[in-house]
Amino acid sequence: MKEPKCKICGGKHYKFQCWQNPRKPIQSKKPLKPLKIAVESKIESNTTKLSSSKKNERKSLVNKLDRLCSEIVRQKGCNSAGENWCYTCGVKKPWKELDCGHFHSRRFINTRWDFDNMKPQCVFCNRNLGGNLQIYEKKLRRELGEDKFNQLLLKSRANTKISTVELAEKLENLKKNYKIP
């Protein structure tokens, strides 16, 4: 029986098993046009730079809105000592040690900054217990009422996108309406 011989390196194996670089470049059937490829790559790199700057602008607006809404929610019911209560377990802590808990996850953009959906929660309830949603739901239903609770549910499931301009307007309105020290 004949031993296999690699066409790339000449070793005792088949060419598809070779780990070495070929001595000769393998030619394809159709030659490539380097000029078009170079032009296309320049165009693509320019468009990605533009779109990434737009993404960064949107991302920074979302982060600013998240931070501002979180501060508003955590400071909303504070006492004179700057303490607030966890919505689900009732622990009293300084507002800076609390989280802003969402009943409907932040991935639902329509209710992400809705104050009916956000309540102050301790770190244990929000992060370790995943929002402690059973107690959260009972209290939220009692507080909002059945109709408003169902509207919040429908609003969270609506498939609409908020534009970057609307995000900027929302941020400006929050800054005007709520003054945080």
JSON list of C-alpha atoms in Angstrom, two decimals:
[
{"chain": "A", "resi": 1, "resn": "MET", "atom": "CA", "xyz": [0.00, 0.00, 0.00]},
{"chain": "A", "resi": 2, "resn": "LYS", "atom": "CA", "xyz": [1.20, 3.45, -0.89]},
{"chain": "A", "resi": 3, "resn": "GLU", "atom": "CA", "xyz": [1.93, 5.91, 1.94]},
{"chain": "A", "resi": 4, "resn": "PRO", "atom": "CA", "xyz": [0.03, 9.20, 1.80]},
{"chain": "A", "resi": 5, "resn": "LYS", "atom": "CA", "xyz": [2.03, 12.26, 0.88]},
{"chain": "A", "resi": 6, "resn": "CYS", "atom": "CA", "xyz": [0.99, 15.85, 1.66]},
{"chain": "A", "resi": 7, "resn": "LYS", "atom": "CA", "xyz": [0.86, 18.16, -1.34]},
{"chain": "A", "resi": 8, "resn": "ILE", "atom": "CA", "xyz": [1.64, 21.17, 0.86]},
{"chain": "A", "resi": 9, "resn": "CYS", "atom": "CA", "xyz": [4.67, 20.12, 2.95]},
{"chain": "A", "resi": 10, "resn": "GLY", "atom": "CA", "xyz": [5.57, 16.70, 1.53]},
{"chain": "A", "resi": 11, "resn": "GLY", "atom": "CA", "xyz": [5.02, 14.93, 4.87]},
{"chain": "A", "resi": 12, "resn": "LYS", "atom": "CA", "xyz": [3.53, 11.48, 5.43]},
{"chain": "A", "resi": 13, "resn": "HIS", "atom": "CA", "xyz": [-0.06, 12.63, 5.75]},
{"chain": "A", "resi": 14, "resn": "TYR", "atom": "CA", "xyz": [-2.84, 13.96, 3.56]},
{"chain": "A", "resi": 15, "resn": "LYS", "atom": "CA", "xyz": [-3.09, 17.65, 2.69]},
{"chain": "A", "resi": 16, "resn": "PHE", "atom": "CA", "xyz": [-6.23, 18.22, 4.81]},
{"chain": "A", "resi": 17, "resn": "GLN", "atom": "CA", "xyz": [-4.27, 17.04, 7.89]},
{"chain": "A", "resi": 18, "resn": "CYS", "atom": "CA", "xyz": [-1.36, 19.47, 7.38]},
{"chain": "A", "resi": 19, "resn": "TRP", "atom": "CA", "xyz": [-0.66, 22.08, 10.06]},
{"chain": "A", "resi": 20, "resn": "GLN", "atom": "CA", "xyz": [2.08, 23.89, 8.16]},
{"chain": "A", "resi": 21, "resn": "ASN", "atom": "CA", "xyz": [1.75, 26.90, 5.92]},
{"chain": "A", "resi": 22, "resn": "PRO", "atom": "CA", "xyz": [1.74, 25.98, 2.24]},
{"chain": "A", "resi": 23, "resn": "ARG", "atom": "CA", "xyz": [4.92, 26.66, 0.29]},
{"chain": "A", "resi": 24, "resn": "LYS", "atom": "CA", "xyz": [2.91, 27.86, -2.64]},
{"chain": "A", "resi": 25, "resn": "PRO", "atom": "CA", "xyz": [-0.26, 29.89, -2.22]},
{"chain": "A", "resi": 26, "resn": "ILE", "atom": "CA", "xyz": [-3.32, 27.93, -3.22]},
{"chain": "A", "resi": 27, "resn": "GLN", "atom": "CA", "xyz": [-4.94, 29.67, -6.16]},
{"chain": "A", "resi": 28, "resn": "SER", "atom": "CA", "xyz": [-8.68, 29.91, -6.39]},
{"chain": "A", "resi": 29, "resn": "LYS", "atom": "CA", "xyz": [-10.52, 29.44, -9.65]},
{"chain": "A", "resi": 30, "resn": "LYS", "atom": "CA", "xyz": [-11.50, 33.12, -9.90]},
{"chain": "A", "resi": 31, "resn": "PRO", "atom": "CA", "xyz": [-8.85, 35.75, -9.18]},
{"chain": "A", "resi": 32, "resn": "LEU", "atom": "CA", "xyz": [-9.78, 38.35, -6.55]},
{"chain": "A", "resi": 33, "resn": "LYS", "atom": "CA", "xyz": [-10.01, 42.01, -7.39]},
{"chain": "A", "resi": 34, "resn": "PRO", "atom": "CA", "xyz": [-7.97, 43.73, -4.68]},
{"chain": "A", "resi": 35, "resn": "LEU", "atom": "CA", "xyz": [-9.03, 47.27, -5.62]},
{"chain": "A", "resi": 36, "resn": "LYS", "atom": "CA", "xyz": [-12.75, 46.64, -4.95]},
{"chain": "A", "resi": 37, "resn": "ILE", "atom": "CA", "xyz": [-12.04, 44.86, -1.68]},
{"chain": "A", "resi": 38, "resn": "ALA", "atom": "CA", "xyz": [-9.88, 47.71, -0.44]},
{"chain": "A", "resi": 39, "resn": "VAL", "atom": "CA", "xyz": [-12.52, 50.30, -1.36]},
{"chain": "A", "resi": 40, "resn": "GLU", "atom": "CA", "xyz": [-15.32, 48.26, 0.26]},
{"chain": "A", "resi": 41, "resn": "SER", "atom": "CA", "xyz": [-13.35, 47.81, 3.48]},
{"chain": "A", "resi": 42, "resn": "LYS", "atom": "CA", "xyz": [-12.74, 51.57, 3.69]},
{"chain": "A", "resi": 43, "resn": "ILE", "atom": "CA", "xyz": [-16.44, 52.27, 3.21]},
{"chain": "A", "resi": 44, "resn": "GLU", "atom": "CA", "xyz": [-17.42, 49.68, 5.82]},
{"chain": "A", "resi": 45, "resn": "SER", "atom": "CA", "xyz": [-14.97, 51.05, 8.38]},
{"chain": "A", "resi": 46, "resn": "ASN", "atom": "CA", "xyz": [-16.36, 54.59, 7.91]},
{"chain": "A", "resi": 47, "resn": "THR", "atom": "CA", "xyz": [-19.96, 53.46, 8.34]},
{"chain": "A", "resi": 48, "resn": "THR", "atom": "CA", "xyz": [-19.14, 51.42, 11.43]},
{"chain": "A", "resi": 49, "resn": "LYS", "atom": "CA", "xyz": [-17.49, 54.45, 12.99]},
{"chain": "A", "resi": 50, "resn": "LEU", "atom": "CA", "xyz": [-20.60, 56.52, 12.39]},
{"chain": "A", "resi": 51, "resn": "SER", "atom": "CA", "xyz": [-22.97, 53.89, 13.68]},
{"chain": "A", "resi": 52, "resn": "SER", "atom": "CA", "xyz": [-20.81, 53.15, 16.72]},
{"chain": "A", "resi": 53, "resn": "SER", "atom": "CA", "xyz": [-20.83, 56.84, 17.68]},
{"chain": "A", "resi": 54, "resn": "LYS", "atom": "CA", "xyz": [-24.62, 56.83, 17.42]},
{"chain": "A", "resi": 55, "resn": "LYS", "atom": "CA", "xyz": [-24.72, 53.68, 19.53]},
{"chain": "A", "resi": 56, "resn": "ASN", "atom": "CA", "xyz": [-22.42, 55.29, 22.10]},
{"chain": "A", "resi": 57, "resn": "GLU", "atom": "CA", "xyz": [-24.65, 58.37, 22.21]},
{"chain": "A", "resi": 58, "resn": "ARG", "atom": "CA", "xyz": [-27.74, 56.25, 22.75]},
{"chain": "A", "resi": 59, "resn": "LYS", "atom": "CA", "xyz": [-25.97, 54.07, 25.31]},
{"chain": "A", "resi": 60, "resn": "SER", "atom": "CA", "xyz": [-24.83, 57.10, 27.31]},
{"chain": "A", "resi": 61, "resn": "LEU", "atom": "CA", "xyz": [-28.38, 58.52, 27.27]},
{"chain": "A", "resi": 62, "resn": "VAL", "atom": "CA", "xyz": [-29.77, 55.20, 28.52]},
{"chain": "A", "resi": 63, "resn": "ASN", "atom": "CA", "xyz": [-27.14, 55.04, 31.27]},
{"chain": "A", "resi": 64, "resn": "LYS", "atom": "CA", "xyz": [-27.85, 58.64, 32.36]},
{"chain": "A", "resi": 65, "resn": "LEU", "atom": "CA", "xyz": [-31.60, 57.96, 32.41]},
{"chain": "A", "resi": 66, "resn": "ASP", "atom": "CA", "xyz": [-31.06, 54.78, 34.45]},
{"chain": "A", "resi": 67, "resn": "ARG", "atom": "CA", "xyz": [-28.87, 56.60, 36.98]},
{"chain": "A", "resi": 68, "resn": "LEU", "atom": "CA", "xyz": [-31.25, 59.55, 37.32]},
{"chain": "A", "resi": 69, "resn": "CYS", "atom": "CA", "xyz": [-34.38, 57.40, 37.65]},
{"chain": "A", "resi": 70, "resn": "SER", "atom": "CA", "xyz": [-32.65, 55.19, 40.19]},
{"chain": "A", "resi": 71, "resn": "GLU", "atom": "CA", "xyz": [-31.75, 58.18, 42.35]},
{"chain": "A", "resi": 72, "resn": "ILE", "atom": "CA", "xyz": [-35.27, 59.58, 42.09]},
{"chain": "A", "resi": 73, "resn": "VAL", "atom": "CA", "xyz": [-36.90, 56.28, 43.09]},
{"chain": "A", "resi": 74, "resn": "ARG", "atom": "CA", "xyz": [-34.52, 55.63, 45.99]},
{"chain": "A", "resi": 75, "resn": "GLN", "atom": "CA", "xyz": [-34.85, 59.18, 47.38]},
{"chain": "A", "resi": 76, "resn": "LYS", "atom": "CA", "xyz": [-38.60, 59.52, 46.83]},
{"chain": "A", "resi": 77, "resn": "GLY", "atom": "CA", "xyz": [-39.85, 58.26, 50.19]},
{"chain": "A", "resi": 78, "resn": "CYS", "atom": "CA", "xyz": [-36.83, 59.08, 52.33]},
{"chain": "A", "resi": 79, "resn": "ASN", "atom": "CA", "xyz": [-37.22, 60.27, 55.90]},
{"chain": "A", "resi": 80, "resn": "SER", "atom": "CA", "xyz": [-35.28, 63.23, 57.35]},
{"chain": "A", "resi": 81, "resn": "ALA", "atom": "CA", "xyz": [-32.26, 60.98, 58.06]},
{"chain": "A", "resi": 82, "resn": "GLY", "atom": "CA", "xyz": [-32.02, 59.96, 54.39]},
{"chain": "A", "resi": 83, "resn": "GLU", "atom": "CA", "xyz": [-33.30, 56.42, 54.97]},
{"chain": "A", "resi": 84, "resn": "ASN", "atom": "CA", "xyz": [-35.85, 54.54, 52.91]},
{"chain": "A", "resi": 85, "resn": "TRP", "atom": "CA", "xyz": [-37.60, 51.18, 53.17]},
{"chain": "A", "resi": 86, "resn": "CYS", "atom": "CA", "xyz": [-37.26, 48.15, 50.93]},
{"chain": "A", "resi": 87, "resn": "TYR", "atom": "CA", "xyz": [-40.51, 47.73, 49.01]},
{"chain": "A", "resi": 88, "resn": "THR", "atom": "CA", "xyz": [-40.62, 43.95, 49.40]},
{"chain": "A", "resi": 89, "resn": "CYS", "atom": "CA", "xyz": [-39.12, 43.10, 52.82]},
{"chain": "A", "resi": 90, "resn": "GLY", "atom": "CA", "xyz": [-39.43, 46.44, 54.66]},
{"chain": "A", "resi": 91, "resn": "VAL", "atom": "CA", "xyz": [-35.78, 46.78, 55.75]},
{"chain": "A", "resi": 92, "resn": "LYS", "atom": "CA", "xyz": [-34.86, 50.39, 56.55]},
{"chain": "A", "resi": 93, "resn": "LYS", "atom": "CA", "xyz": [-31.54, 51.51, 55.02]},
{"chain": "A", "resi": 94, "resn": "PRO", "atom": "CA", "xyz": [-29.86, 54.67, 53.75]},
{"chain": "A", "resi": 95, "resn": "TRP", "atom": "CA", "xyz": [-31.03, 55.41, 50.20]},
{"chain": "A", "resi": 96, "resn": "LYS", "atom": "CA", "xyz": [-27.50, 54.99, 48.80]},
{"chain": "A", "resi": 97, "resn": "GLU", "atom": "CA", "xyz": [-27.44, 51.35, 49.98]},
{"chain": "A", "resi": 98, "resn": "LEU", "atom": "CA", "xyz": [-30.72, 50.51, 48.23]},
{"chain": "A", "resi": 99, "resn": "ASP", "atom": "CA", "xyz": [-31.27, 49.39, 44.63]},
{"chain": "A", "resi": 100, "resn": "CYS", "atom": "CA", "xyz": [-33.92, 50.51, 42.19]},
{"chain": "A", "resi": 101, "resn": "GLY", "atom": "CA", "xyz": [-35.99, 47.35, 41.65]},
{"chain": "A", "resi": 102, "resn": "HIS", "atom": "CA", "xyz": [-38.10, 46.84, 38.54]},
{"chain": "A", "resi": 103, "resn": "PHE", "atom": "CA", "xyz": [-41.18, 44.61, 38.47]},
{"chain": "A", "resi": 104, "resn": "HIS", "atom": "CA", "xyz": [-40.99, 44.23, 34.69]},
{"chain": "A", "resi": 105, "resn": "SER", "atom": "CA", "xyz": [-37.35, 43.75, 33.71]},
{"chain": "A", "resi": 106, "resn": "ARG", "atom": "CA", "xyz": [-35.32, 46.64, 32.31]},
{"chain": "A", "resi": 107, "resn": "ARG", "atom": "CA", "xyz": [-35.11, 44.84, 28.98]},
{"chain": "A", "resi": 108, "resn": "PHE", "atom": "CA", "xyz": [-38.70, 45.98, 28.35]},
{"chain": "A", "resi": 109, "resn": "ILE", "atom": "CA", "xyz": [-37.84, 49.48, 27.20]},
{"chain": "A", "resi": 110, "resn": "ASN", "atom": "CA", "xyz": [-41.41, 50.87, 27.47]},
{"chain": "A", "resi": 111, "resn": "THR", "atom": "CA", "xyz": [-41.54, 50.38, 31.25]},
{"chain": "A", "resi": 112, "resn": "ARG", "atom": "CA", "xyz": [-37.85, 50.78, 31.98]},
{"chain": "A", "resi": 113, "resn": "TRP", "atom": "CA", "xyz": [-38.27, 54.36, 33.23]},
{"chain": "A", "resi": 114, "resn": "ASP", "atom": "CA", "xyz": [-41.91, 54.11, 34.36]},
{"chain": "A", "resi": 115, "resn": "PHE", "atom": "CA", "xyz": [-42.11, 55.09, 38.03]},
{"chain": "A", "resi": 116, "resn": "ASP", "atom": "CA", "xyz": [-45.03, 52.71, 38.62]},
{"chain": "A", "resi": 117, "resn": "ASN", "atom": "CA", "xyz": [-42.68, 49.87, 37.64]},
{"chain": "A", "resi": 118, "resn": "MET", "atom": "CA", "xyz": [-39.75, 50.98, 39.85]},
{"chain": "A", "resi": 119, "resn": "LYS", "atom": "CA", "xyz": [-39.53, 50.76, 43.63]},
{"chain": "A", "resi": 120, "resn": "PRO", "atom": "CA", "xyz": [-36.63, 50.93, 46.11]},
{"chain": "A", "resi": 121, "resn": "GLN", "atom": "CA", "xyz": [-35.38, 47.49, 47.15]},
{"chain": "A", "resi": 122, "resn": "CYS", "atom": "CA", "xyz": [-32.58, 46.25, 49.36]},
{"chain": "A", "resi": 123, "resn": "VAL", "atom": "CA", "xyz": [-29.66, 44.57, 47.63]},
{"chain": "A", "resi": 124, "resn": "PHE", "atom": "CA", "xyz": [-30.63, 41.14, 48.99]},
{"chain": "A", "resi": 125, "resn": "CYS", "atom": "CA", "xyz": [-34.20, 41.26, 47.62]},
{"chain": "A", "resi": 126, "resn": "ASN", "atom": "CA", "xyz": [-33.26, 42.80, 44.28]},
{"chain": "A", "resi": 127, "resn": "ARG", "atom": "CA", "xyz": [-30.12, 40.86, 43.40]},
{"chain": "A", "resi": 128, "resn": "ASN", "atom": "CA", "xyz": [-30.16, 37.65, 45.43]},
{"chain": "A", "resi": 129, "resn": "LEU", "atom": "CA", "xyz": [-33.90, 36.96, 45.33]},
{"chain": "A", "resi": 130, "resn": "GLY", "atom": "CA", "xyz": [-34.33, 38.22, 41.76]},
{"chain": "A", "resi": 131, "resn": "GLY", "atom": "CA", "xyz": [-36.56, 41.10, 42.80]},
{"chain": "A", "resi": 132, "resn": "ASN", "atom": "CA", "xyz": [-38.66, 39.02, 45.25]},
{"chain": "A", "resi": 133, "resn": "LEU", "atom": "CA", "xyz": [-41.39, 39.17, 42.60]},
{"chain": "A", "resi": 134, "resn": "GLN", "atom": "CA", "xyz": [-44.16, 37.34, 44.46]},
{"chain": "A", "resi": 135, "resn": "ILE", "atom": "CA", "xyz": [-44.30, 39.93, 47.22]},
{"chain": "A", "resi": 136, "resn": "TYR", "atom": "CA", "xyz": [-43.56, 42.73, 44.73]},
{"chain": "A", "resi": 137, "resn": "GLU", "atom": "CA", "xyz": [-46.56, 41.71, 42.61]},
{"chain": "A", "resi": 138, "resn": "LYS", "atom": "CA", "xyz": [-48.98, 41.51, 45.57]},
{"chain": "A", "resi": 139, "resn": "LYS", "atom": "CA", "xyz": [-47.98, 44.95, 46.85]},
{"chain": "A", "resi": 140, "resn": "LEU", "atom": "CA", "xyz": [-47.98, 46.50, 43.37]},
{"chain": "A", "resi": 141, "resn": "ARG", "atom": "CA", "xyz": [-51.45, 45.13, 42.55]},
{"chain": "A", "resi": 142, "resn": "ARG", "atom": "CA", "xyz": [-52.78, 46.50, 45.85]},
{"chain": "A", "resi": 143, "resn": "GLU", "atom": "CA", "xyz": [-51.09, 49.88, 45.31]},
{"chain": "A", "resi": 144, "resn": "LEU", "atom": "CA", "xyz": [-51.96, 50.45, 41.63]},
{"chain": "A", "resi": 145, "resn": "GLY", "atom": "CA", "xyz": [-55.24, 48.60, 41.35]},
{"chain": "A", "resi": 146, "resn": "GLU", "atom": "CA", "xyz": [-56.07, 45.83, 38.92]},
{"chain": "A", "resi": 147, "resn": "ASP", "atom": "CA", "xyz": [-56.72, 48.05, 35.88]},
{"chain": "A", "resi": 148, "resn": "LYS", "atom": "CA", "xyz": [-53.53, 50.09, 36.13]},
{"chain": "A", "resi": 149, "resn": "PHE", "atom": "CA", "xyz": [-51.51, 46.94, 36.88]},
{"chain": "A", "resi": 150, "resn": "ASN", "atom": "CA", "xyz": [-52.84, 45.29, 33.70]},
{"chain": "A", "resi": 151, "resn": "GLN", "atom": "CA", "xyz": [-52.06, 48.44, 31.70]},
{"chain": "A", "resi": 152, "resn": "LEU", "atom": "CA", "xyz": [-48.50, 48.30, 33.01]},
{"chain": "A", "resi": 153, "resn": "LEU", "atom": "CA", "xyz": [-48.27, 44.68, 31.88]},
{"chain": "A", "resi": 154, "resn": "LEU", "atom": "CA", "xyz": [-49.53, 45.54, 28.38]},
{"chain": "A", "resi": 155, "resn": "LYS", "atom": "CA", "xyz": [-47.21, 48.53, 28.18]},
{"chain": "A", "resi": 156, "resn": "SER", "atom": "CA", "xyz": [-44.20, 46.37, 29.03]},
{"chain": "A", "resi": 157, "resn": "ARG", "atom": "CA", "xyz": [-45.03, 43.84, 26.32]},
{"chain": "A", "resi": 158, "resn": "ALA", "atom": "CA", "xyz": [-45.63, 46.44, 23.59]},
{"chain": "A", "resi": 159, "resn": "ASN", "atom": "CA", "xyz": [-43.10, 46.12, 20.80]},
{"chain": "A", "resi": 160, "resn": "THR", "atom": "CA", "xyz": [-42.12, 49.73, 20.17]},
{"chain": "A", "resi": 161, "resn": "LYS", "atom": "CA", "xyz": [-38.73, 51.39, 20.04]},
{"chain": "A", "resi": 162, "resn": "ILE", "atom": "CA", "xyz": [-37.87, 54.68, 21.69]},
{"chain": "A", "resi": 163, "resn": "SER", "atom": "CA", "xyz": [-35.74, 56.92, 19.49]},
{"chain": "A", "resi": 164, "resn": "THR", "atom": "CA", "xyz": [-32.58, 58.63, 20.65]},
{"chain": "A", "resi": 165, "resn": "VAL", "atom": "CA", "xyz": [-34.29, 62.03, 20.39]},
{"chain": "A", "resi": 166, "resn": "GLU", "atom": "CA", "xyz": [-37.12, 60.83, 22.66]},
{"chain": "A", "resi": 167, "resn": "LEU", "atom": "CA", "xyz": [-34.55, 59.54, 25.16]},
{"chain": "A", "resi": 168, "resn": "ALA", "atom": "CA", "xyz": [-32.85, 62.96, 25.23]},
{"chain": "A", "resi": 169, "resn": "GLU", "atom": "CA", "xyz": [-36.23, 64.69, 25.73]},
{"chain": "A", "resi": 170, "resn": "LYS", "atom": "CA", "xyz": [-37.13, 62.29, 28.54]},
{"chain": "A", "resi": 171, "resn": "LEU", "atom": "CA", "xyz": [-33.79, 63.00, 30.26]},
{"chain": "A", "resi": 172, "resn": "GLU", "atom": "CA", "xyz": [-34.30, 66.77, 30.01]},
{"chain": "A", "resi": 173, "resn": "ASN", "atom": "CA", "xyz": [-37.85, 66.52, 31.38]},
{"chain": "A", "resi": 174, "resn": "LEU", "atom": "CA", "xyz": [-36.69, 64.44, 34.34]},
{"chain": "A", "resi": 175, "resn": "LYS", "atom": "CA", "xyz": [-33.90, 66.91, 35.10]},
{"chain": "A", "resi": 176, "resn": "LYS", "atom": "CA", "xyz": [-36.43, 69.80, 35.04]},
{"chain": "A", "resi": 177, "resn": "ASN", "atom": "CA", "xyz": [-39.13, 68.07, 37.10]},
{"chain": "A", "resi": 178, "resn": "TYR", "atom": "CA", "xyz": [-36.96, 66.40, 39.77]},
{"chain": "A", "resi": 179, "resn": "LYS", "atom": "CA", "xyz": [-34.24, 68.30, 41.51]},
{"chain": "A", "resi": 180, "resn": "ILE", "atom": "CA", "xyz": [-31.81, 65.93, 43.22]},
{"chain": "A", "resi": 181, "resn": "PRO", "atom": "CA", "xyz": [-29.23, 67.35, 45.67]}
]
